[in-house]
Structure formats: C-alpha cells, structure tokens
PDB file of C-alpha atoms and ligand atoms in Angstrom:
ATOM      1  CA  UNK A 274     -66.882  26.877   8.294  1.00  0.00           C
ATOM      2  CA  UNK A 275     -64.974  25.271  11.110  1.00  0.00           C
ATOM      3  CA  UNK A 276     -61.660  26.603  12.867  1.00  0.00           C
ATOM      4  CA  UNK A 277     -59.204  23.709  13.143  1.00  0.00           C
ATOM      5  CA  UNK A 278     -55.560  23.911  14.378  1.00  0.00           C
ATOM      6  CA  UNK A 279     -53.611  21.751  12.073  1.00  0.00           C
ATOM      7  CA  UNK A 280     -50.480  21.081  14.409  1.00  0.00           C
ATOM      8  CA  UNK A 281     -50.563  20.323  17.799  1.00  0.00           C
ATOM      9  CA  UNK A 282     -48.486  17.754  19.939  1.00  0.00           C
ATOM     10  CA  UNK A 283     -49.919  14.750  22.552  1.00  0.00           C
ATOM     11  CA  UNK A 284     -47.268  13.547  25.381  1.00  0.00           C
ATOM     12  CA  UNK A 285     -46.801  11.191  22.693  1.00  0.00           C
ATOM     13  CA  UNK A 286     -44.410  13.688  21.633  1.00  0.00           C
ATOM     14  CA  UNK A 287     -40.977  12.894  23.042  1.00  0.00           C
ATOM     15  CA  UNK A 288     -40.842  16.939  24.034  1.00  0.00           C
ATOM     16  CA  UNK A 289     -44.966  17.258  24.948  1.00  0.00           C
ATOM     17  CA  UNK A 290     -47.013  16.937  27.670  1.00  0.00           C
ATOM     18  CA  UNK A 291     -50.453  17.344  26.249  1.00  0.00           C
ATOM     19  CA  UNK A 292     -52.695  14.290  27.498  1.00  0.00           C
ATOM     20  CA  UNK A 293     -54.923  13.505  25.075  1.00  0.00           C
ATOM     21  CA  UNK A 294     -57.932  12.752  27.180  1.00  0.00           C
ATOM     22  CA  UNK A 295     -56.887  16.593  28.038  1.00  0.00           C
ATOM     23  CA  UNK A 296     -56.933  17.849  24.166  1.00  0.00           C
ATOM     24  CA  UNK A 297     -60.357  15.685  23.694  1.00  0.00           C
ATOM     25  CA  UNK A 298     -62.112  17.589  26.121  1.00  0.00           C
ATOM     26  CA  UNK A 299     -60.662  21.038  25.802  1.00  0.00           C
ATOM     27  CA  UNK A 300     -61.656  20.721  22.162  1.00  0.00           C
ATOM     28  CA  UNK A 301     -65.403  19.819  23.050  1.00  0.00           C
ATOM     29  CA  UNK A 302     -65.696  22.491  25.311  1.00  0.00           C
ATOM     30  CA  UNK A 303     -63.413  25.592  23.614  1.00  0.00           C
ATOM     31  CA  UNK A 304     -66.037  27.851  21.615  1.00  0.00           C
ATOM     32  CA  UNK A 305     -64.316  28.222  18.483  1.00  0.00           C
ATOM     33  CA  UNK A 306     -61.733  26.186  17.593  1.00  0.00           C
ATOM     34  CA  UNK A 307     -63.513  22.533  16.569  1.00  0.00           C
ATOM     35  CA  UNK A 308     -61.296  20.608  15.295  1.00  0.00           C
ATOM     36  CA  UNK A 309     -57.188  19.811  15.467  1.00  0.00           C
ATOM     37  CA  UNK A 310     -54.251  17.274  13.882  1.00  0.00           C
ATOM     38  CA  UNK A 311     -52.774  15.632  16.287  1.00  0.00           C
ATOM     39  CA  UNK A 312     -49.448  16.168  14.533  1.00  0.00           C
ATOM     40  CA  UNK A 313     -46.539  14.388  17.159  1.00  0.00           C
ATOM     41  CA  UNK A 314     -42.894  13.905  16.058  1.00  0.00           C
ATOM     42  CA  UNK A 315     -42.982  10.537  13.897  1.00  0.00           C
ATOM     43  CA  UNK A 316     -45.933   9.223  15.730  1.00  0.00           C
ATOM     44  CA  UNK A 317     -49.232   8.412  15.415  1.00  0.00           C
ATOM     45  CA  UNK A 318     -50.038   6.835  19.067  1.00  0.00           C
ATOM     46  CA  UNK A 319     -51.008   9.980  20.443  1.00  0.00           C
ATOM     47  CA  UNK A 320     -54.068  10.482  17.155  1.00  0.00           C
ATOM     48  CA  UNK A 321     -55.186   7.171  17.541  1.00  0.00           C
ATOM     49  CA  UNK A 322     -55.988   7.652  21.460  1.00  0.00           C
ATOM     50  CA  UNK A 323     -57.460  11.440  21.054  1.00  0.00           C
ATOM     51  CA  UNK A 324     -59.835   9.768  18.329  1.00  0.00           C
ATOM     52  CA  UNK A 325     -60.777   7.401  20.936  1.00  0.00           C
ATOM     53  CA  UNK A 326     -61.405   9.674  24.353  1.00  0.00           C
ATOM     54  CA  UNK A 327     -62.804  12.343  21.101  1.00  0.00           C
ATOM     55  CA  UNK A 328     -65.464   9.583  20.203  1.00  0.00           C
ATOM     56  CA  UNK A 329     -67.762  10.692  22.974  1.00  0.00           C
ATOM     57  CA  UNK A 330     -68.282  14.210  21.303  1.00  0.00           C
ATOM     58  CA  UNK A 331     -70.579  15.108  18.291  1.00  0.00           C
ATOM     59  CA  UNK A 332     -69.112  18.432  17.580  1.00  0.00           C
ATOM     60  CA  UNK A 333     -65.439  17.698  17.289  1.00  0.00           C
ATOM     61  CA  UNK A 334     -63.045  16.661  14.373  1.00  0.00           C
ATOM     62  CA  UNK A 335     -59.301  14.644  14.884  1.00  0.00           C
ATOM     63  CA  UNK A 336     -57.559  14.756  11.828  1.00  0.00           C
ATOM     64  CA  UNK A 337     -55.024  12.235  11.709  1.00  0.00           C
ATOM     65  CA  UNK A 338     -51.374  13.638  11.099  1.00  0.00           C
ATOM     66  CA  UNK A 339     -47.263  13.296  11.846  1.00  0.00           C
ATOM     67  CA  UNK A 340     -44.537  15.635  11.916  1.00  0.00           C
ATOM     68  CA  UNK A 341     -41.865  13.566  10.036  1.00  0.00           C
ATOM     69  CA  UNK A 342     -38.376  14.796  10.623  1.00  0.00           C
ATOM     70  CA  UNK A 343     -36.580  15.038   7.045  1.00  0.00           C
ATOM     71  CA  UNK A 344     -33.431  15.202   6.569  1.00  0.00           C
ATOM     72  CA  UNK A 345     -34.023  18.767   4.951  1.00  0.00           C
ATOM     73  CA  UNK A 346     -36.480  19.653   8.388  1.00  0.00           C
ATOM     74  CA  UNK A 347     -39.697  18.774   9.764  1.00  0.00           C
ATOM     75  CA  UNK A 348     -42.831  18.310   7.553  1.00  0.00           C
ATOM     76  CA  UNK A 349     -46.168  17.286   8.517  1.00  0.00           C
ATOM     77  CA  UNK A 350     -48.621  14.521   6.779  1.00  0.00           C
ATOM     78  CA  UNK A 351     -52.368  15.586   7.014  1.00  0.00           C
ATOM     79  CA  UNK A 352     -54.793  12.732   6.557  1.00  0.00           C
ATOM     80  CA  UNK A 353     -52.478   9.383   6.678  1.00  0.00           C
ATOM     81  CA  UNK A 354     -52.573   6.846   9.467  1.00  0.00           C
ATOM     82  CA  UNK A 355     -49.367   5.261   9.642  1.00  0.00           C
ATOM     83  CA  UNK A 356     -45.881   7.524   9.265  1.00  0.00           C
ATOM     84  CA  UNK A 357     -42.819   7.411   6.871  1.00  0.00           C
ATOM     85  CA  UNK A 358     -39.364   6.693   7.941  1.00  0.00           C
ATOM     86  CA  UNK A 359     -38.123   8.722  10.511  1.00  0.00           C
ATOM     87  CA  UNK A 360     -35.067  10.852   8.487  1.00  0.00           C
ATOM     88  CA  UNK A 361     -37.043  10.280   5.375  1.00  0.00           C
ATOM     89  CA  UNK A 362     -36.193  12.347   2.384  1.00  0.00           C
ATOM     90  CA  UNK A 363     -38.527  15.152   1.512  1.00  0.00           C
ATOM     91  CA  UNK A 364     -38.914  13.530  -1.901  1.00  0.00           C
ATOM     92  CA  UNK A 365     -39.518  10.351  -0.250  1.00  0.00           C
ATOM     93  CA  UNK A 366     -42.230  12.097   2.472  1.00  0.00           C
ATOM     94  CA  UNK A 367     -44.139  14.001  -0.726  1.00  0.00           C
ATOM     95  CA  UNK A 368     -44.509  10.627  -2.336  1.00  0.00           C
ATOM     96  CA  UNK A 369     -45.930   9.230   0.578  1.00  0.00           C
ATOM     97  CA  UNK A 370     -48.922  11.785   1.317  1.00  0.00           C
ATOM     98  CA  UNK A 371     -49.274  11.414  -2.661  1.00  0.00           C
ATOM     99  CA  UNK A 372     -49.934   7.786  -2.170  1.00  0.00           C
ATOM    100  CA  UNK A 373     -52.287   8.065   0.676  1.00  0.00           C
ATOM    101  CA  UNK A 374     -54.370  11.338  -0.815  1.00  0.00           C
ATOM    102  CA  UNK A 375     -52.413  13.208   2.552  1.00  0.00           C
ATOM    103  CA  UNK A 376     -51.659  17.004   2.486  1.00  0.00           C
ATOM    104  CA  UNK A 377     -48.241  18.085   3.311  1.00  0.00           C
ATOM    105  CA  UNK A 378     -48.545  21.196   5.843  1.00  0.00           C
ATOM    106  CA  UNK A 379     -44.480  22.810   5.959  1.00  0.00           C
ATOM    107  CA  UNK A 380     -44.380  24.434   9.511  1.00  0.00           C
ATOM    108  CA  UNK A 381     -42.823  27.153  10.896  1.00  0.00           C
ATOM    109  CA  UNK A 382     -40.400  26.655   7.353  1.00  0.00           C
ATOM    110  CA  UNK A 383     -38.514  29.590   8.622  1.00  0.00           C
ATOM    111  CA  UNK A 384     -38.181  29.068  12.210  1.00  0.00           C
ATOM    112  CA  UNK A 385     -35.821  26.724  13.839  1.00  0.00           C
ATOM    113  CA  UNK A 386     -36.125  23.061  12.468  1.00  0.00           C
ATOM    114  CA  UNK A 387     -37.658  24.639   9.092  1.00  0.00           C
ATOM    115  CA  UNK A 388     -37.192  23.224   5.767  1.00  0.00           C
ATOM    116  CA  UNK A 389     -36.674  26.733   4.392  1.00  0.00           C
ATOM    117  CA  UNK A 390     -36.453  27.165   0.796  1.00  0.00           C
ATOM    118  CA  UNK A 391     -36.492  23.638   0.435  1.00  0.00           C
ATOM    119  CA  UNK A 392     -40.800  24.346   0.317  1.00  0.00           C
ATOM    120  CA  UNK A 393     -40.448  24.787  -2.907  1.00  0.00           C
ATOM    121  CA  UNK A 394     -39.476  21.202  -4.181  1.00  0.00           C
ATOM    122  CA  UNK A 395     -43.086  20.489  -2.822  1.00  0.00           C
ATOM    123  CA  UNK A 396     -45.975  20.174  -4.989  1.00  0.00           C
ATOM    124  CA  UNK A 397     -47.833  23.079  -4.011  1.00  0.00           C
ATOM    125  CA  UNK A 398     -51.265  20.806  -5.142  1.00  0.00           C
ATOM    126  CA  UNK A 399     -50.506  18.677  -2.194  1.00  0.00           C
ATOM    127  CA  UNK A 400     -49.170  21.142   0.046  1.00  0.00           C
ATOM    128  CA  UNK A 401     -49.789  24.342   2.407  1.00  0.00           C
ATOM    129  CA  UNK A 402     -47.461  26.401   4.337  1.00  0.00           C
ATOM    130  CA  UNK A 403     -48.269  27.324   8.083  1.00  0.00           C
ATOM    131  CA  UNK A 404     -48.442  30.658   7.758  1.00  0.00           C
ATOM    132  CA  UNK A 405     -49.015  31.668  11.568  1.00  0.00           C
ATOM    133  CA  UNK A 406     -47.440  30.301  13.984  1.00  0.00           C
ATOM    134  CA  UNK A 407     -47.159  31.495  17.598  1.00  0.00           C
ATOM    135  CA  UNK A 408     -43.649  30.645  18.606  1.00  0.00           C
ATOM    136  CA  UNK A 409     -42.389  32.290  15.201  1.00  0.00           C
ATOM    137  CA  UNK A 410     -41.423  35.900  15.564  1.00  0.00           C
ATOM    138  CA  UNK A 411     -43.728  37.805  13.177  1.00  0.00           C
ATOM    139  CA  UNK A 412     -40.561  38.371  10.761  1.00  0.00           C
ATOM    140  CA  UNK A 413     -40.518  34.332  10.449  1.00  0.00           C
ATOM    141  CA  UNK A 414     -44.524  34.388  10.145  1.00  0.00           C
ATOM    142  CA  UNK A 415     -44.054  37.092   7.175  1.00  0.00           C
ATOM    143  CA  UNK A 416     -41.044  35.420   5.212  1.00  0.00           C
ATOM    144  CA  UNK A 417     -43.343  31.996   5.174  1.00  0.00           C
ATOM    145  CA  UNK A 418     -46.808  34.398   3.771  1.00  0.00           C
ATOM    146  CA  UNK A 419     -44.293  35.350   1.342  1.00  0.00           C
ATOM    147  CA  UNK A 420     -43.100  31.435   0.807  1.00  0.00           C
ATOM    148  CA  UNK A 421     -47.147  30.721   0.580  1.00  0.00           C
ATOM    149  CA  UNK A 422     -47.614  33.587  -2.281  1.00  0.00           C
ATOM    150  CA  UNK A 423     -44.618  32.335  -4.508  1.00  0.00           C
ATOM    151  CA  UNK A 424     -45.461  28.566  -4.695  1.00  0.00           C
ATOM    152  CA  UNK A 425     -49.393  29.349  -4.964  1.00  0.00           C
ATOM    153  CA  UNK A 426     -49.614  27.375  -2.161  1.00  0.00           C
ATOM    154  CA  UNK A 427     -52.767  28.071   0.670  1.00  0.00           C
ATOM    155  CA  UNK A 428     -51.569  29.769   3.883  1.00  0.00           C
ATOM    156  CA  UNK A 429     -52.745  27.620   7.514  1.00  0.00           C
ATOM    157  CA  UNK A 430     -52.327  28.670  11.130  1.00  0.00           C
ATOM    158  CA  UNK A 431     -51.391  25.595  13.882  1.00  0.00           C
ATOM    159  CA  UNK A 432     -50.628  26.493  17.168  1.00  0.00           C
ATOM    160  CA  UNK A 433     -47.806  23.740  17.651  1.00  0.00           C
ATOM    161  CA  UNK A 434     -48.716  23.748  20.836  1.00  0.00           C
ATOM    162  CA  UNK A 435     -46.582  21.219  23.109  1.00  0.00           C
ATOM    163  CA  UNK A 436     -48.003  22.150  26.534  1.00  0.00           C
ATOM    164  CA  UNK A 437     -51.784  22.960  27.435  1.00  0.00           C
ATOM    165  CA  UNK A 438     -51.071  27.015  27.724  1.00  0.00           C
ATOM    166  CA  UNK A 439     -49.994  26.964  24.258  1.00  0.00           C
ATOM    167  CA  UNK A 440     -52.917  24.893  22.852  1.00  0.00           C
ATOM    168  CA  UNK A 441     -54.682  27.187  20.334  1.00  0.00           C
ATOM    169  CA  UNK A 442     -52.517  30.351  19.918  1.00  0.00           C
ATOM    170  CA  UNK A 443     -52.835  29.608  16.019  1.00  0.00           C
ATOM    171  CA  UNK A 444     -55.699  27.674  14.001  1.00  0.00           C
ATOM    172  CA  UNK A 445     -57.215  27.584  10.330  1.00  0.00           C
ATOM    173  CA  UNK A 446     -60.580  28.665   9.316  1.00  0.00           C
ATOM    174  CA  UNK A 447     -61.662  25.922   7.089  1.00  0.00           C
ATOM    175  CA  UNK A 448     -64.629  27.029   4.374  1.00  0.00           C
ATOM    176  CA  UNK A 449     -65.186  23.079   5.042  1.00  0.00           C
ATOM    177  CA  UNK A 450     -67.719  20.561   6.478  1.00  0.00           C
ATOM    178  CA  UNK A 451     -67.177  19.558   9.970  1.00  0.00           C
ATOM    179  CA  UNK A 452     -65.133  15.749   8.948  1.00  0.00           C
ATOM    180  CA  UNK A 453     -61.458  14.866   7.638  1.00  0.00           C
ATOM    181  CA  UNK A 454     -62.438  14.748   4.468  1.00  0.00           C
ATOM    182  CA  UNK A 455     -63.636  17.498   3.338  1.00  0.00           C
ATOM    183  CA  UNK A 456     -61.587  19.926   5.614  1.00  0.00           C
ATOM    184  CA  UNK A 457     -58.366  18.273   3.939  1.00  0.00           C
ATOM    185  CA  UNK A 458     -59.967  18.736   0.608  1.00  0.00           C
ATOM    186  CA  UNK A 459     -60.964  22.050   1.413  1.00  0.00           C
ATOM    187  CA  UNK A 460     -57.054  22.840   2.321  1.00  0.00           C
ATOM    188  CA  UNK A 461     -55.864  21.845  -1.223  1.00  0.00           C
ATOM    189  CA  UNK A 462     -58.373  24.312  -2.481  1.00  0.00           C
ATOM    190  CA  UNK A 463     -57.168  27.014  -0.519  1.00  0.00           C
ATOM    191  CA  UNK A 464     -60.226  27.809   1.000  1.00  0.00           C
ATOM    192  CA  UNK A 465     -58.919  28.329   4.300  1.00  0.00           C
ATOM    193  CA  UNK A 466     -57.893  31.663   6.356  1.00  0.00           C
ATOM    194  CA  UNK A 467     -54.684  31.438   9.119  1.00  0.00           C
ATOM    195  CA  UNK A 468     -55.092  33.221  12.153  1.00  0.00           C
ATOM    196  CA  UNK A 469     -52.889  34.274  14.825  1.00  0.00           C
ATOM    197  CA  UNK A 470     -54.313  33.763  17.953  1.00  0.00           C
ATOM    198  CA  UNK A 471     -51.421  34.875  20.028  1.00  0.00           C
ATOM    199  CA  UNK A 472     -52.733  37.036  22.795  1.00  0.00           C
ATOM    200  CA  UNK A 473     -56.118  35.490  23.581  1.00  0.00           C
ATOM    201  CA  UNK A 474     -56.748  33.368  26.229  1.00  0.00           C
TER     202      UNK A 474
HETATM  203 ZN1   ZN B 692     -44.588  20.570  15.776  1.00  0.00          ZN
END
C-alpha cells in the first residue's frame, strides 16, 4: 500500500507557490504520504522539475498529471505527459487520457470550478471522483461520495494544496506498488481508500 495525494499544485501554477525542490523533499521526508501528482492548471513544467529534484530519493513516487480547465470545469489527467487544449471540451479531454492509458480524477466536482453533474458523461472505467477534499465543506465532500456511488466510479482524496500549509490535508491509500504504473492501474480498479486529512499537521 502507498498513500499518494493525487492533486497538488507547483508555483508552476499561475495561483501556487509550492517550489518543487520544496514538494521533492517534503515528500521524502513526510512519514506517510509517499507519493503525489503534480496536477498544475494546464501545465506540466512544474512535474517535469519535481521528477527531477525527486530523482535523488528511493522511496518516493511523481505521478505525472494536469488540471485542464474545460469548458464544463476543471478535470485532471493522471498518467499523461503533455496536456490538452486549454478550454478543451470534456469529450475532447476523456478522449485524450483514453489515448494515452491516463485516468481522469474530477475534483472537488461540487465545489467552486466543479464540473458537477457533468461527471457523469465520463467513463467511469477511466475515471475517479475526489472524494475528499480539504477546501470542500463536508456537504460538497458528501454530494461527490454520492457522485462516486452512482457512476461506480472509485472515490480518491488530493489535498489540492496550492501553498506548503495545505500540502497533504487529503491523500489516497493506494492497494498499489510503489511506481506510476501500477498505482494508476490500481485507481481504475478501485482499490484505493480517500482520506481526509484535515486537522493533522
Ligand atoms: Zn487543483
């Protein structure tokens, strides 16, 4: 098992300030959580310099990911190194991570930004729904559990952490080795368990 948060945000972010020579070594030395997406807004700059500082660690996994904005909301690609169009359709986003073998994670789809009901014009064999996440009021957090259990899709926790106090409030345990691979394969198999991490330190 490994505990990865499967949304979090570099500087690379236009509205972050996470460094990721920062995230690298928080994640080597944090005593749970193992792994993270580096999930910035239609980037993937911010990934590709995490893997690199990350490199220097044994124990840690960077799972490459982007949080597209849709016309419908933002979406997230798990697993894909380059990023669709910014404004992209959600059609035109699910066909992309189909293409590339990526997993579609739907954040906060009931919180500001959400694609709301539109989750359900996903392909819930591609897809999870972020069931926990810390800046969702725990009415938000329920109504996208509920989201998860109608589309049979698996429920994930990412902290969507912007800033370094907000860096792992939420994270996934993954019944998964510790590499991409199998943790992504592991999320469209629904072996995973959210958890909301709001009050620790
Ligand atoms: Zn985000």
């Amino acid at each position: 098992m490994i505990c990865v948060d499967v949304h979090l945000h570099t500087r690379f972010s236009f509205d972050a300030s996470i460094g990721p020579k920062f995230l690298a070594d928080a994640l080597h030395q944090h005593p749970v959580v193992k792994g993270v997406a580096v999930t910035d807004h239609n980037t993937l700059e911010g990934f590709f310099h995490v893997r690199r500082f990350a490199a220097a660690y044994e124990d840690v996994v960077i799972i490459p990911g982007v949080e597209v904005s849709t016309v419908r909301g933002d979406v997230i690609v798990l697993g894909v190194e380059e990023k669709p169009a910014h404004w992209s359709s959600l059609e035109s986003v699910v066909d992309f991570a189909r293409a590339r073998s990526g997993v579609i994670v739907i954040p906060h789809p009931f919180r500001g930004g959400g694609i709301g009901d539109a989750a359900k014009k996903i392909p819930s064999d591609i897809a999870a729904v972020e069931v926990a996440n810390p800046d969702a009021s725990d009415d938000e957090n329920r109504k996208a559990e509920t989201l998860a259990k109608s589309t049979n899709m698996p429920g994930v926790g990412g902290s969507d952490a912007h800033h370094i106090y907000q860096m792992w409030k939420a994270y996934t345990q993954v019944e998964a080795e510790p590499n991409v691979d199998s943790i992504l394969k592991a999320i469209k198999q629904k072996s995973v368990t959210a958890v909301l991490a709001r009050d620790a330190r």
